[in-house]
XYZ file of C-alpha atoms in Angstrom:
294
model
C -20.479 22.489 -32.443
C -20.546 26.623 -31.773
C -21.053 25.927 -27.599
C -23.288 28.454 -26.723
C -22.553 30.694 -22.703
C -25.749 30.179 -21.504
C -28.808 27.009 -21.585
C -31.604 27.185 -23.818
C -34.099 27.990 -22.285
C -36.948 29.385 -24.885
C -39.824 26.755 -24.412
C -39.091 25.654 -20.597
C -39.489 29.163 -19.742
C -43.039 29.103 -21.634
C -44.080 26.528 -19.288
C -42.358 27.022 -16.157
C -43.849 30.514 -15.059
C -40.956 32.383 -14.156
C -39.864 30.144 -11.473
C -36.177 28.056 -10.992
C -33.411 28.344 -13.479
C -32.167 26.982 -16.890
C -28.133 25.536 -15.784
C -25.312 24.129 -17.514
C -23.187 21.471 -15.080
C -20.168 21.391 -16.040
C -18.849 17.834 -16.580
C -15.018 16.320 -15.313
C -14.126 16.308 -19.774
C -15.297 19.287 -20.166
C -18.751 18.661 -21.656
C -22.410 20.604 -20.200
C -24.924 19.128 -18.973
C -29.078 21.516 -19.242
C -30.796 21.238 -16.013
C -33.467 23.486 -14.751
C -34.033 23.261 -11.390
C -36.627 24.946 -8.973
C -38.352 24.391 -5.683
C -37.722 23.987 -1.709
C -37.506 20.693 0.470
C -35.361 16.966 -0.544
C -33.603 16.871 -3.643
C -35.340 14.839 -6.637
C -33.819 13.889 -9.314
C -36.156 13.055 -13.082
C -34.715 12.389 -16.237
C -36.234 11.605 -19.290
C -37.363 9.179 -22.135
C -35.768 8.084 -24.919
C -35.910 11.548 -27.533
C -37.133 13.866 -25.475
C -35.408 15.894 -23.097
C -36.015 17.438 -19.708
C -38.945 19.020 -20.450
C -40.747 15.928 -20.685
C -42.176 16.338 -17.032
C -43.253 20.120 -17.919
C -46.945 19.151 -16.632
C -45.025 17.604 -13.226
C -42.890 20.073 -12.023
C -45.279 22.666 -11.515
C -46.674 19.785 -8.535
C -43.800 19.263 -6.913
C -41.955 22.294 -7.182
C -43.178 23.466 -3.238
C -42.162 19.984 -2.201
C -38.971 18.968 -3.723
C -35.896 20.722 -4.849
C -36.885 19.308 -8.212
C -34.038 18.764 -10.833
C -35.115 18.000 -14.197
C -32.257 16.857 -16.369
C -30.753 16.604 -20.319
C -29.179 13.710 -20.713
C -26.006 13.272 -22.457
C -26.588 15.013 -26.371
C -30.068 14.723 -25.838
C -31.854 18.327 -25.180
C -29.792 21.130 -25.067
C -26.749 19.406 -23.748
C -23.694 19.123 -25.414
C -22.835 17.296 -28.660
C -19.865 15.660 -28.463
C -17.647 14.133 -31.446
C -17.156 10.222 -31.202
C -19.284 10.277 -27.255
C -20.597 6.583 -26.418
C -24.691 6.717 -25.839
C -24.479 2.734 -23.715
C -25.940 2.288 -20.413
C -22.687 2.925 -18.616
C -22.117 6.238 -20.428
C -25.687 7.526 -19.466
C -25.296 6.283 -16.552
C -21.886 7.566 -15.079
C -23.611 11.173 -16.280
C -25.574 11.278 -14.305
C -23.992 10.063 -11.218
C -21.629 12.775 -11.943
C -23.706 15.162 -12.009
C -25.543 14.219 -8.751
C -21.708 14.038 -6.841
C -21.300 17.621 -8.564
C -23.491 19.217 -6.986
C -23.352 17.577 -3.780
C -27.424 16.139 -3.538
C -28.295 13.944 -0.712
C -31.195 12.103 0.160
C -31.467 11.719 -3.402
C -34.994 10.896 -4.801
C -33.677 9.608 -8.148
C -37.121 8.613 -10.551
C -37.882 8.701 -14.286
C -39.150 6.839 -17.085
C -38.623 4.538 -19.985
C -35.104 4.901 -20.546
C -34.892 7.116 -17.401
C -36.663 5.132 -15.335
C -34.607 2.206 -15.572
C -31.571 4.559 -15.397
C -32.684 5.865 -11.987
C -32.337 2.476 -11.239
C -29.231 1.673 -12.009
C -27.645 4.387 -11.125
C -28.858 4.740 -7.590
C -26.036 1.460 -7.093
C -23.478 3.562 -7.407
C -25.111 6.793 -5.457
C -26.608 4.019 -2.555
C -25.414 6.359 0.179
C -26.523 10.033 -1.255
C -30.038 8.334 -2.534
C -33.208 7.297 0.146
C -36.106 6.127 -3.009
C -36.256 5.129 -6.511
C -39.207 5.891 -8.437
C -39.308 4.037 -11.965
C -41.812 4.854 -14.068
C -41.880 2.272 -17.256
C -38.826 1.404 -17.172
C -36.978 0.793 -20.542
C -35.046 -2.602 -20.008
C -36.812 -5.029 -21.752
C -35.569 -6.041 -26.158
C -37.314 -3.847 -29.008
C -39.176 -1.255 -26.673
C -40.539 1.399 -29.067
C -40.202 -0.937 -31.554
C -43.745 -2.289 -29.992
C -45.771 1.136 -30.927
C -46.801 0.852 -33.485
C -45.672 -0.291 -36.974
C -44.164 3.122 -38.099
C -41.708 3.274 -35.258
C -40.971 -0.641 -34.889
C -39.144 0.295 -39.353
C -37.521 3.545 -38.156
C -36.211 2.834 -35.402
C -34.772 -1.255 -36.325
C -34.087 0.814 -39.439
C -31.990 3.725 -37.688
C -30.256 0.800 -35.932
C -29.315 -0.763 -39.034
C -25.087 -0.225 -40.321
C -25.739 0.502 -43.339
C -29.325 2.737 -43.498
C -29.052 4.006 -40.218
C -26.099 6.965 -40.880
C -29.255 7.466 -43.568
C -32.542 7.469 -41.101
C -31.515 9.180 -38.467
C -30.864 12.670 -39.601
C -34.446 11.705 -40.716
C -36.685 13.768 -38.756
C -39.934 14.755 -41.032
C -42.781 16.373 -37.669
C -45.493 13.504 -38.950
C -43.067 10.663 -38.424
C -42.162 11.564 -34.952
C -45.681 12.522 -34.440
C -46.717 8.985 -35.384
C -44.140 7.487 -33.662
C -44.511 9.133 -30.533
C -48.113 8.340 -30.740
C -47.006 5.240 -30.206
C -46.774 5.403 -26.309
C -50.135 6.994 -25.805
C -54.332 5.299 -24.485
C -55.573 8.666 -25.391
C -53.243 10.432 -28.735
C -54.406 13.761 -27.566
C -52.322 14.087 -25.011
C -49.033 14.249 -27.093
C -48.338 18.286 -27.032
C -47.932 19.838 -30.577
C -45.638 22.406 -28.676
C -43.857 19.678 -27.100
C -43.459 17.813 -30.699
C -42.497 21.130 -32.105
C -39.261 21.617 -30.008
C -38.227 18.452 -29.605
C -37.806 18.935 -33.323
C -35.766 21.551 -32.600
C -33.503 20.246 -31.015
C -32.546 17.869 -33.308
C -31.377 20.160 -35.288
C -28.487 21.058 -34.172
C -25.436 20.148 -35.462
C -24.102 16.249 -34.875
C -27.871 15.140 -33.028
C -28.358 12.644 -35.874
C -25.245 10.166 -34.529
C -26.562 10.741 -30.847
C -30.503 9.085 -31.931
C -28.701 6.405 -33.805
C -26.051 5.879 -30.347
C -28.746 5.645 -28.001
C -30.990 3.962 -30.101
C -28.294 1.480 -30.749
C -27.662 1.697 -26.832
C -31.166 0.189 -25.910
C -30.227 -3.305 -25.966
C -27.423 -2.927 -22.836
C -30.363 -2.116 -21.093
C -31.805 -5.051 -21.291
C -28.147 -6.126 -20.613
C -27.239 -4.107 -17.588
C -30.973 -5.424 -15.827
C -28.564 -8.242 -14.217
C -27.352 -5.444 -11.831
C -30.942 -4.715 -10.047
C -30.583 -7.224 -7.462
C -27.626 -4.300 -6.539
C -30.000 -1.368 -6.081
C -30.538 -1.498 -2.005
C -32.848 1.927 -1.158
C -36.979 1.058 -1.636
C -38.252 1.872 -5.207
C -41.736 2.557 -6.199
C -41.895 0.939 -10.214
C -44.848 2.139 -11.480
C -45.971 0.544 -14.433
C -48.344 2.270 -17.323
C -51.630 -0.517 -18.202
C -50.732 0.087 -21.828
C -46.917 0.048 -21.769
C -44.421 -1.322 -24.067
C -43.555 -3.859 -21.679
C -44.860 -7.615 -20.999
C -46.226 -8.487 -17.327
C -43.283 -11.261 -17.230
C -40.783 -8.456 -18.270
C -42.275 -6.360 -15.504
C -42.630 -8.982 -12.839
C -38.260 -10.090 -14.550
C -38.189 -6.497 -12.764
C -39.973 -6.490 -9.668
C -38.438 -10.120 -8.668
C -35.105 -8.938 -8.901
C -35.503 -5.569 -6.032
C -35.375 -5.919 -2.257
C -38.126 -3.875 -1.355
C -39.981 -2.702 -4.467
C -43.825 -1.945 -4.326
C -45.427 -1.518 -7.455
C -48.119 0.522 -9.008
C -49.844 0.052 -12.056
C -51.795 3.111 -13.199
C -55.004 1.818 -15.559
C -55.661 3.052 -19.113
C -52.106 4.835 -19.894
C -49.201 4.822 -21.979
C -45.906 4.461 -21.998
C -45.661 7.874 -21.948
C -47.309 8.821 -18.429
C -45.953 12.292 -17.711
C -47.645 13.653 -20.504
C -50.539 11.580 -20.865
C -51.218 11.254 -16.426
C -48.759 14.041 -15.363
C -51.502 13.907 -12.439
C -51.061 10.743 -11.361
C -47.258 10.558 -11.621
C -47.465 13.190 -9.309
C -49.382 12.389 -6.637
C -46.869 9.438 -6.688
C -43.493 11.399 -6.510
C -45.460 13.532 -3.426
C -46.660 9.758 -1.818
C -42.895 8.785 -2.002
C -41.787 12.234 -0.788
C -44.039 11.465 2.828
C -42.172 8.060 3.169
């Protein structure tokens, strides 16, 4: 697909109040990751959820930019990062992108944080970046079987279909607004907290040529994050492990992650679903600010 010279900032500008800058980071293979950076202070790298983009943190970042230098990232192929034909979206490839981003910008004393897929990536990437990472704050880490399929029956049908060898290519391009809204609402206790304008933006970025292959690749890669959990004992940075009370993960799965980590502080957010950055942004910001003061 044609490459634009400048990263898309159309939606980001609606919530960033003129602060910060949207940029591209060019990887060694020539592909580009879109990111938003703002603020002063120690580096904080934010990684979004499955079927998300950096604007997922729109309610959190304004509470952090006076305390951190924030780097919010569009993961490979997602949001407005480049779509590379034939690219793989397994855990090692996504982790490698995060590692290259941090090293490429020469960031040190970094706090890695993310939600869902981004939470799992923050834990995994910290192993490869141990000389650069100060702390990990992982929210609702997506490292267990089924994941989003537990949200509701619509999510179960669509996500399982997208992964199937024959039906997957048929289902992946289909993103009618009511269906995507229903799938995402399966991750909220208060379903009114899903911003309609953010949903519009997800559908806009999802109309890019080749995005259906990205979406299918991501959904098919999620089992790899379950297997990659075996690496967690190698995490050396202190970890704040945050789960929402109504997250899709089960108590035993949360315990399994915590027990694999050496230095871990656990927090539970009451009456909250999987997407805490949008449902409980004040709590996410508070937890990240407390991490900055540790």
